[in-house]
PDB file of C-alpha atoms in Angstrom:
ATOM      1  CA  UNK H   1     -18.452  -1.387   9.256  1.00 52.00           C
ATOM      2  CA  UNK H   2     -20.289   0.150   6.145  1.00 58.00           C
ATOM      3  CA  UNK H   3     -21.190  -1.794   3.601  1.00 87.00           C
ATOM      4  CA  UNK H   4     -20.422  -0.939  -0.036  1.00 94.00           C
ATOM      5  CA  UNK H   5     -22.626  -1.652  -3.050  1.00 95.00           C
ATOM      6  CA  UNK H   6     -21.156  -1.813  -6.633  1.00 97.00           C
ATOM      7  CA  UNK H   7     -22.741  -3.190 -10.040  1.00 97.00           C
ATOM      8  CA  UNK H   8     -22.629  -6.815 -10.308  1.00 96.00           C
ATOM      9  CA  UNK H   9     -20.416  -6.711 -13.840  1.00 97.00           C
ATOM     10  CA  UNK H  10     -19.172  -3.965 -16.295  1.00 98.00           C
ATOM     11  CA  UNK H  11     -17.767  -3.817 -19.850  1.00 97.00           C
ATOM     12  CA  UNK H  12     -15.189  -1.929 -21.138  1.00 97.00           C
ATOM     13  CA  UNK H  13     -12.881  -1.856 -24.636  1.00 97.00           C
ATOM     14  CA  UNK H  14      -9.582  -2.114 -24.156  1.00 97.00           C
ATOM     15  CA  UNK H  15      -7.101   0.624 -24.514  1.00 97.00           C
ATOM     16  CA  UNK H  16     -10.329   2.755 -22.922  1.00 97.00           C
ATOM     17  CA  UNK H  17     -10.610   4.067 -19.599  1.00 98.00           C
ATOM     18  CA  UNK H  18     -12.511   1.866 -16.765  1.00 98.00           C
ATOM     19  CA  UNK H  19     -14.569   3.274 -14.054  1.00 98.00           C
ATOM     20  CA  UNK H  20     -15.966   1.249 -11.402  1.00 98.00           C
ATOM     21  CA  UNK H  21     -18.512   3.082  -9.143  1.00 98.00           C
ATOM     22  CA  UNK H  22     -18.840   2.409  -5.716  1.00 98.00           C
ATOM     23  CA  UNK H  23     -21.300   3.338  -3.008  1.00 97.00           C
ATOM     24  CA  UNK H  24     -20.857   3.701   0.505  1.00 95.00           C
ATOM     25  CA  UNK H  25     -23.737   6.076   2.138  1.00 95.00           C
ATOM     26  CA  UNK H  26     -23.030   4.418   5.879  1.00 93.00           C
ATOM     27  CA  UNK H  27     -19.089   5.504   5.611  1.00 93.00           C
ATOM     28  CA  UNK H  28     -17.678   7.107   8.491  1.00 90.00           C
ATOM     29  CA  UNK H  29     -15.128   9.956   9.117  1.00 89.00           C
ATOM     30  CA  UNK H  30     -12.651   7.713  10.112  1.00 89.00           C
ATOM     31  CA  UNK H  31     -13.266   4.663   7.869  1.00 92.00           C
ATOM     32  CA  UNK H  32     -10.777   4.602   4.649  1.00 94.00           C
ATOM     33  CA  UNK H  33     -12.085   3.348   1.510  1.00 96.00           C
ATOM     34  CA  UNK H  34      -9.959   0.238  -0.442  1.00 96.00           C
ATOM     35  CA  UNK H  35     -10.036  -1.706  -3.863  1.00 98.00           C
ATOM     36  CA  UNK H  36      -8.959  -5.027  -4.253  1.00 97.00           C
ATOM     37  CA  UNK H  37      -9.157  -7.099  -7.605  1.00 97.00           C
ATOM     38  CA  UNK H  38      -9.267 -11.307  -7.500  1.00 95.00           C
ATOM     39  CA  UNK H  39      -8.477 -13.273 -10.896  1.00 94.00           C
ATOM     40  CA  UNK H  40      -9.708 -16.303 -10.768  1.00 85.00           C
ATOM     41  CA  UNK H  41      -7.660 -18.740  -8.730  1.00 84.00           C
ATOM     42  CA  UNK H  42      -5.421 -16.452  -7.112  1.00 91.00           C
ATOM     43  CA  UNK H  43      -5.092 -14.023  -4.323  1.00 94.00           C
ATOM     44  CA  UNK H  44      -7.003 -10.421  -4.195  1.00 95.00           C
ATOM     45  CA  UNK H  45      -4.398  -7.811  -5.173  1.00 97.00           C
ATOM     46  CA  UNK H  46      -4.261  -4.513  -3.531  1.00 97.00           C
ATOM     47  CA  UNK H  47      -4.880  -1.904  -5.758  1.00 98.00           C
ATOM     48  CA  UNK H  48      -5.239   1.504  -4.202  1.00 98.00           C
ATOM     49  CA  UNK H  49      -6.783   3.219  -1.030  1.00 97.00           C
ATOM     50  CA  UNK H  50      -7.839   6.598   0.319  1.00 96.00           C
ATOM     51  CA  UNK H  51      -9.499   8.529   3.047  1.00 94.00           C
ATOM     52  CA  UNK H  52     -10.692  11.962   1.875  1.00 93.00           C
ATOM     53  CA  UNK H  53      -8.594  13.095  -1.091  1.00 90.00           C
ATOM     54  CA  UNK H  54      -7.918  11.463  -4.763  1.00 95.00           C
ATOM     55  CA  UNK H  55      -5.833   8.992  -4.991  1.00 97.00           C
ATOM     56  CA  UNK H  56      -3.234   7.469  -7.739  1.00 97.00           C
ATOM     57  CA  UNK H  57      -0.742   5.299  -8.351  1.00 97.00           C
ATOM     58  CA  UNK H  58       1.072   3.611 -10.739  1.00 96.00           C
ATOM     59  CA  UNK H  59      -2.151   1.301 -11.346  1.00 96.00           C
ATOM     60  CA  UNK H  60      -5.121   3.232 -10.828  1.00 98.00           C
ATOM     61  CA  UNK H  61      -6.589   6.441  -9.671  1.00 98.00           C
ATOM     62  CA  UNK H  62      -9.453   6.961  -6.804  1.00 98.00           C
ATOM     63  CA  UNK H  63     -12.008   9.661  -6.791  1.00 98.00           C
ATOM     64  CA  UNK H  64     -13.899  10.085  -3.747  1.00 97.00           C
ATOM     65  CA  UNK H  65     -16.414  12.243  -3.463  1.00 97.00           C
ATOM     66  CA  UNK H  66     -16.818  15.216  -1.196  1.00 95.00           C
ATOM     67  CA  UNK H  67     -19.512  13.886   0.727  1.00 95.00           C
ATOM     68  CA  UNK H  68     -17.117  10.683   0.795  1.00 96.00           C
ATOM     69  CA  UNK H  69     -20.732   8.658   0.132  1.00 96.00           C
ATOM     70  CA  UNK H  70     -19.239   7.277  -3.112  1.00 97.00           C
ATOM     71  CA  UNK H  71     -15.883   6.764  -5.008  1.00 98.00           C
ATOM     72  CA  UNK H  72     -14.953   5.691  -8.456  1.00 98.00           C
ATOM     73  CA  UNK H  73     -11.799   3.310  -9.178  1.00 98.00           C
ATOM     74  CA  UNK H  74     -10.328   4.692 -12.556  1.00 98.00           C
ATOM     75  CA  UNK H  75      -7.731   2.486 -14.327  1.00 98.00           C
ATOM     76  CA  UNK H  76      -6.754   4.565 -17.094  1.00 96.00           C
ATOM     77  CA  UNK H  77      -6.133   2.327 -20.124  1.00 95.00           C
ATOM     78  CA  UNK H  78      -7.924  -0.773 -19.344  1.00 97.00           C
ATOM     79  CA  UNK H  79      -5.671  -4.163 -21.070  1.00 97.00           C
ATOM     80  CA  UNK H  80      -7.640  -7.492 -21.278  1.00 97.00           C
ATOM     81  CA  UNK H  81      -5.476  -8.091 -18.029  1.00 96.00           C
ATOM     82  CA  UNK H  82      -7.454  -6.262 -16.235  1.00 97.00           C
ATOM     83  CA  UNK H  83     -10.249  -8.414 -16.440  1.00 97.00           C
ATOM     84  CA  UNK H  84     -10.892  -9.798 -12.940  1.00 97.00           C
ATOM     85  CA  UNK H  85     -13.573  -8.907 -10.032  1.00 96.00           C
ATOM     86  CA  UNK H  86     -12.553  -5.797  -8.313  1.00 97.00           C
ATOM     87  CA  UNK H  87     -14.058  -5.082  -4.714  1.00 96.00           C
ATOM     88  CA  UNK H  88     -14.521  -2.004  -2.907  1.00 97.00           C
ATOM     89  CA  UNK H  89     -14.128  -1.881   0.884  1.00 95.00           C
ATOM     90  CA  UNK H  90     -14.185   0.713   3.806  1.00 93.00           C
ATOM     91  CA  UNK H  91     -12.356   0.073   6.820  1.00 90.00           C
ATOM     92  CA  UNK H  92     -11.838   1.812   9.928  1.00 86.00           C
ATOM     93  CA  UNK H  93      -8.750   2.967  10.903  1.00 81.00           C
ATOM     94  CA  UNK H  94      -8.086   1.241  14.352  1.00 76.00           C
ATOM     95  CA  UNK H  95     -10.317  -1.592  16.431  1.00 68.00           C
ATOM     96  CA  UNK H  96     -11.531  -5.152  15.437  1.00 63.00           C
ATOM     97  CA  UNK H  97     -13.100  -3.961  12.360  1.00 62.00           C
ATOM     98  CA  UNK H  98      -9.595  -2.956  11.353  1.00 62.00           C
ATOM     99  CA  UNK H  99      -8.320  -6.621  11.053  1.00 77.00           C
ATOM    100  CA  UNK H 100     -10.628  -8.412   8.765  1.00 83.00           C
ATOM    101  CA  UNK H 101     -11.294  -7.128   5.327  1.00 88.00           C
ATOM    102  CA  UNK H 102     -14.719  -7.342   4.464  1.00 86.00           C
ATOM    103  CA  UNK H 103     -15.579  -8.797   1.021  1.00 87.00           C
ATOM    104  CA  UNK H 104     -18.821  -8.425  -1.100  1.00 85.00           C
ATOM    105  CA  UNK H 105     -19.713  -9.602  -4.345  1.00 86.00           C
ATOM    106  CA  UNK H 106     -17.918  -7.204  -6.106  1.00 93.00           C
ATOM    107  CA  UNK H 107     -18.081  -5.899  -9.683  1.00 96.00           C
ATOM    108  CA  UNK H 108     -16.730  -8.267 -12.502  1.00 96.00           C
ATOM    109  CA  UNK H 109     -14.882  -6.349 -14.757  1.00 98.00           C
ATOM    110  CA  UNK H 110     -14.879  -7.988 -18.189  1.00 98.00           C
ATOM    111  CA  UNK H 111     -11.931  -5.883 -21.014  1.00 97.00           C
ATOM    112  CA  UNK H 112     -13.563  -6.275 -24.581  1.00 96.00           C
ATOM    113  CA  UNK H 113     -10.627  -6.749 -27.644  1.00 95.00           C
TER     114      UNK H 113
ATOM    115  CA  UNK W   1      11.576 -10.835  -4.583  1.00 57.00           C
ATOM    116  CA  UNK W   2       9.306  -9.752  -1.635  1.00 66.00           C
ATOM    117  CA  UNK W   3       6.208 -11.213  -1.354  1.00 94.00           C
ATOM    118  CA  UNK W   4       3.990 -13.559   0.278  1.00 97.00           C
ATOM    119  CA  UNK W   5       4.389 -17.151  -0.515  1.00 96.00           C
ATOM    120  CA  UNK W   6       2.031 -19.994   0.099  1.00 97.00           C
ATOM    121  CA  UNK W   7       2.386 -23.918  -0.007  1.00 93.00           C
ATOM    122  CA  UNK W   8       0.630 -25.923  -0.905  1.00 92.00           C
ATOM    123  CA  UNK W   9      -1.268 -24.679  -4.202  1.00 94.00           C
ATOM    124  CA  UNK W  10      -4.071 -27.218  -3.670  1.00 95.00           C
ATOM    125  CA  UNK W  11      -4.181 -29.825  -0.539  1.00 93.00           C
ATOM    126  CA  UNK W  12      -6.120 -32.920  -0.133  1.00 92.00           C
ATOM    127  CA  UNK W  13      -7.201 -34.449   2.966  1.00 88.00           C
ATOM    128  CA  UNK W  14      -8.804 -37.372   4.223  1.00 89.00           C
ATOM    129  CA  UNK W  15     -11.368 -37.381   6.715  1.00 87.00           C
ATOM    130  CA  UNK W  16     -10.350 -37.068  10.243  1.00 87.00           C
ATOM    131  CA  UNK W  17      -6.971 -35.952   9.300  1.00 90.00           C
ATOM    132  CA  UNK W  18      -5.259 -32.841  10.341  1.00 93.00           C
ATOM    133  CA  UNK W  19      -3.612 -30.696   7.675  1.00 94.00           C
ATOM    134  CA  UNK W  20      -1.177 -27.467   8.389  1.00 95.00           C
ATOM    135  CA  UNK W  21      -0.690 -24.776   5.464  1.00 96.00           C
ATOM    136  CA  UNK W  22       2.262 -22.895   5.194  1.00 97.00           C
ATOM    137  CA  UNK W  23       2.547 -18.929   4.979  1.00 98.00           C
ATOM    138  CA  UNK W  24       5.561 -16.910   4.714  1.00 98.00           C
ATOM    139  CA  UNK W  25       6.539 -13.305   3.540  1.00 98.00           C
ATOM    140  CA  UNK W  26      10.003 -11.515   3.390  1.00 97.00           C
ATOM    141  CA  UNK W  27       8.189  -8.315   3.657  1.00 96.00           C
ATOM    142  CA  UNK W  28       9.530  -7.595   7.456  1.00 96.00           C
ATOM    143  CA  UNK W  29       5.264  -7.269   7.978  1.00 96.00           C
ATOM    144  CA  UNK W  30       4.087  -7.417  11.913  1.00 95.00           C
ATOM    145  CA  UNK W  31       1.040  -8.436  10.954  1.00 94.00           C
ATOM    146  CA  UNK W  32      -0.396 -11.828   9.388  1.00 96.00           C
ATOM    147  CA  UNK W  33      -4.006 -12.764   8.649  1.00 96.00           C
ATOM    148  CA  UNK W  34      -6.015 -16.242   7.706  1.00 97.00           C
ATOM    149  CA  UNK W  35      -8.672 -15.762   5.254  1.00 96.00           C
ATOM    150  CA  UNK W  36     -11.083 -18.657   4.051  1.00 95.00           C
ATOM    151  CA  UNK W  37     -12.868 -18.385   0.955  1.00 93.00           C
ATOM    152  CA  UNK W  38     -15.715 -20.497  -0.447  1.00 92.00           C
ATOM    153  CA  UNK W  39     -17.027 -20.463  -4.021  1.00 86.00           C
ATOM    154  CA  UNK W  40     -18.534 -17.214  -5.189  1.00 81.00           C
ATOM    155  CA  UNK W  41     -18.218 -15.332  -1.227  1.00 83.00           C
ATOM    156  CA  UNK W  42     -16.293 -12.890  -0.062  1.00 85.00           C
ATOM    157  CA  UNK W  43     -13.605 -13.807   2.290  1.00 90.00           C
ATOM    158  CA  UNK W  44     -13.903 -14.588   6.349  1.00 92.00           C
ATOM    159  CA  UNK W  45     -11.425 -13.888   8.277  1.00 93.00           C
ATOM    160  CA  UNK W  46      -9.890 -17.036  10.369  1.00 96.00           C
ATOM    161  CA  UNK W  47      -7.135 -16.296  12.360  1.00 96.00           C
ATOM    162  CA  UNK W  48      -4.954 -12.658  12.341  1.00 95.00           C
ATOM    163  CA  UNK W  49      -1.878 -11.821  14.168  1.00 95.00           C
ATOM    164  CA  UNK W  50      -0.351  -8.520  15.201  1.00 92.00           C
ATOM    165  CA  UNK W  51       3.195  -9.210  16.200  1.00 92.00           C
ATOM    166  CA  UNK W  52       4.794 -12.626  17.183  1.00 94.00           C
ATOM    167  CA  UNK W  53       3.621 -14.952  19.550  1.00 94.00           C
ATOM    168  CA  UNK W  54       0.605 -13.377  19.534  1.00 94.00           C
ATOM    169  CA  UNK W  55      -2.593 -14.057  17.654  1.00 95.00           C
ATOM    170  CA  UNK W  56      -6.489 -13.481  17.667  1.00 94.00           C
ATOM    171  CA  UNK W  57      -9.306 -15.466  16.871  1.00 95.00           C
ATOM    172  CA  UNK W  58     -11.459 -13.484  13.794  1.00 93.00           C
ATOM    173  CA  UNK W  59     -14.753 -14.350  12.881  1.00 91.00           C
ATOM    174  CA  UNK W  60     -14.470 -18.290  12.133  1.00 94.00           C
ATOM    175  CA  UNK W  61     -11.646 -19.420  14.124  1.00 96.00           C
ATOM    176  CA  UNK W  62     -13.622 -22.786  15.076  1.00 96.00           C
ATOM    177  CA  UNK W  63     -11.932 -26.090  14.264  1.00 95.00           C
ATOM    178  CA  UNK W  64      -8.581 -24.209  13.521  1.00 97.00           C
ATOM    179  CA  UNK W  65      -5.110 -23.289  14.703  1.00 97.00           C
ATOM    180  CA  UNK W  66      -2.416 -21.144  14.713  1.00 98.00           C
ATOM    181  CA  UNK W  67       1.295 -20.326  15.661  1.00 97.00           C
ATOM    182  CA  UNK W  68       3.066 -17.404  15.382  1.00 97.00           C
ATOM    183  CA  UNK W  69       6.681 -18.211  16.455  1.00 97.00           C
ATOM    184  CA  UNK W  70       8.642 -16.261  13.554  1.00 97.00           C
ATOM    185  CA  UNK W  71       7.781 -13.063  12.229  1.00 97.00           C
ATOM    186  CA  UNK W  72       8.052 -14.701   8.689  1.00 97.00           C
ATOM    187  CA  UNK W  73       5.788 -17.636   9.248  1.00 98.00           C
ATOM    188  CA  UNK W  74       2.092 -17.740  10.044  1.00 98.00           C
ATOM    189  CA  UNK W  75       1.168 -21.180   9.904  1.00 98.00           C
ATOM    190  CA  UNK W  76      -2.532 -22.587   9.817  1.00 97.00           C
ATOM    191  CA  UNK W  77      -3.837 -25.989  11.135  1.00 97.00           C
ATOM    192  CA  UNK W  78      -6.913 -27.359   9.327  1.00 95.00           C
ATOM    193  CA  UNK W  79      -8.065 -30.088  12.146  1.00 94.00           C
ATOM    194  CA  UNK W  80     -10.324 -32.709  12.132  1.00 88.00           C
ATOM    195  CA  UNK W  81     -12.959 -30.565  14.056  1.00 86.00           C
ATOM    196  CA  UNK W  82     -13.382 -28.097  11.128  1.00 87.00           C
ATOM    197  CA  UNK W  83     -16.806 -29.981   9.366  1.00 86.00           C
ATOM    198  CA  UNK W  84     -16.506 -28.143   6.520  1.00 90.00           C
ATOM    199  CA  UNK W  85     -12.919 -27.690   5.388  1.00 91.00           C
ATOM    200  CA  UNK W  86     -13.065 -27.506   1.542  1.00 94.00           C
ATOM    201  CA  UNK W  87     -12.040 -23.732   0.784  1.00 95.00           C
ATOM    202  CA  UNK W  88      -9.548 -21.684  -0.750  1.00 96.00           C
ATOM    203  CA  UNK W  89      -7.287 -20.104   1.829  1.00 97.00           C
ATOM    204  CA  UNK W  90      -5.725 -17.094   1.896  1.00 97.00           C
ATOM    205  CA  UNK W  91      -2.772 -15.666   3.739  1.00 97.00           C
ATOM    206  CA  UNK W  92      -2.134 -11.758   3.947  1.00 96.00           C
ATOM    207  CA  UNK W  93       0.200  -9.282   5.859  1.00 96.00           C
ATOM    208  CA  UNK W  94       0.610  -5.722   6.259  1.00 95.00           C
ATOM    209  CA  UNK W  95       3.044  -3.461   7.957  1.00 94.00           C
ATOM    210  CA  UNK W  96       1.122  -2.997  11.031  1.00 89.00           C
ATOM    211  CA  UNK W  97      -3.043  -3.291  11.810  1.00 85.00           C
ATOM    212  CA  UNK W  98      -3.750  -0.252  11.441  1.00 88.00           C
ATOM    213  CA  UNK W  99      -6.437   0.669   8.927  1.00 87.00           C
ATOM    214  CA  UNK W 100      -4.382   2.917   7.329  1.00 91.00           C
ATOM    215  CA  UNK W 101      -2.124   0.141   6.407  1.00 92.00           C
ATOM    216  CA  UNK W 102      -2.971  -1.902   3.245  1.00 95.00           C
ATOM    217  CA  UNK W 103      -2.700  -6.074   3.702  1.00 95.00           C
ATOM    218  CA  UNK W 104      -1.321  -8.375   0.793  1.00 96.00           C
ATOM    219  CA  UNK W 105      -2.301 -11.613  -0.386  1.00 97.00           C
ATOM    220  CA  UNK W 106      -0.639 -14.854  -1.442  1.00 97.00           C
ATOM    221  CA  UNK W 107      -2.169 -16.850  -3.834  1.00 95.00           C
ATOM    222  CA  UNK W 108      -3.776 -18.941  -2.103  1.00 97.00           C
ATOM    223  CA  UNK W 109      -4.130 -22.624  -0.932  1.00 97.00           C
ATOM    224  CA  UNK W 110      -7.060 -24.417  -2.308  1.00 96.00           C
ATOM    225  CA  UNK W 111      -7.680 -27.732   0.599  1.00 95.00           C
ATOM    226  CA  UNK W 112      -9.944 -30.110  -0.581  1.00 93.00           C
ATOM    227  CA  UNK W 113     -11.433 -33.186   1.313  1.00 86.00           C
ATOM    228  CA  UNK W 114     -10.735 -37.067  -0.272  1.00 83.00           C
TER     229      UNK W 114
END
């Protein structure tokens, strides 16, 4: 699988937009790219994913670039709720690597008041 | 509501002893996964399953068991084998395995050894 780097922690005032960068250079064509976010104590929440094209929902909004080496995880009007450590993954499509869900270290998002 | 729901929130055991966490979701998911997480690391993956009575070993199966006899329920057995046990546990689902096919998380058992 490819592996994804992202800073280890960010700042960001609330009300303001959030964008967490995300690098994955090693990505293949059929691997899809994810973001999860953990609070402390409790499960990672499934926030958004994509393949080639942008991406939004009702939380967040993906940009992936056209080279697909790197994305950007936009949440629009950042609330100190936010505030959590928010992972970017790529995962194939089909196979073993499929199953699991590969965690790094993430980037710790901290919302200023 | 549909969800994921886990029990236990936090699980002691005594040496020797084997412990079973509960998973269920109402989400009418084929697929259920095992997750083990340890202080400030990502998550492993223990145990998945792609449809009932059926499940695969991931990448730390070792000292730990399974059943998959309702599409609903995914329970996993912590036995006395597993050296290390002390870990937050996960459970997840998703509609199928397919990559394309996102998987969601309870919150989590945290098993801790007396």
């Amino acid at each position: 699988d490819a592996k994804t780097t992202q800073p280890t922690s960010m700042d960001c005032a609330e009300g303001r937009a959030a964008n967490l960068p995300c690098n994955h250079s090693t990505i293949s064509g059929n691997e899809y790219v994810y973001w999860y976010r953990q609070i402390h104590s409790q499960g990672p929440q499934y926030i958004i994913h994509g393949l080639k094209n942008n991406e939004t929902n009702e939380m967040a909004s993906l940009i992936i670039t056209e080279d697909r080496k790197s994305s950007t995880l936009i949440l629009p009007h950042a609330t100190l709720r936010d505030t959590a450590v928010y992972y970017c993954i790529v995962r194939p499509y089909s196979g073993g690597g499929a199953d699991g869900l590969t965690f790094g270290k993430g980037t710790h998002l901290i919302i200023q008041p | 509501d549909g969800g994921i729901t886990q029990s236990p929130k936090y699980l002691f055991r005594k040496e020797g002893q084997n412990v079973t966490l509960s998973c269920e979701q109402n989400l009418n998911h084929d697929a259920m996964y095992w997750y083990r997480q340890d202080p400030g690391q990502g998550l492993r993956l223990i145990y998945y399953s792609q449809i009932v009575n059926d499940f695969q070993k991931g990448d730390i199966a070792e000292g730990y068991s399974v059943s998959r006899e309702k599409k609903e329920s995914f329970p996993l057995t912590v036995t006395s084998a597993q050296k290390n046990p002390t870990a937050f546990y996960l459970c997840a689902s998703s509609i199928s395995r397919d990559g394309n096919q996102p998987q969601h998380f309870g919150d989590g058992t945290r098993l801790s050894i007396l």
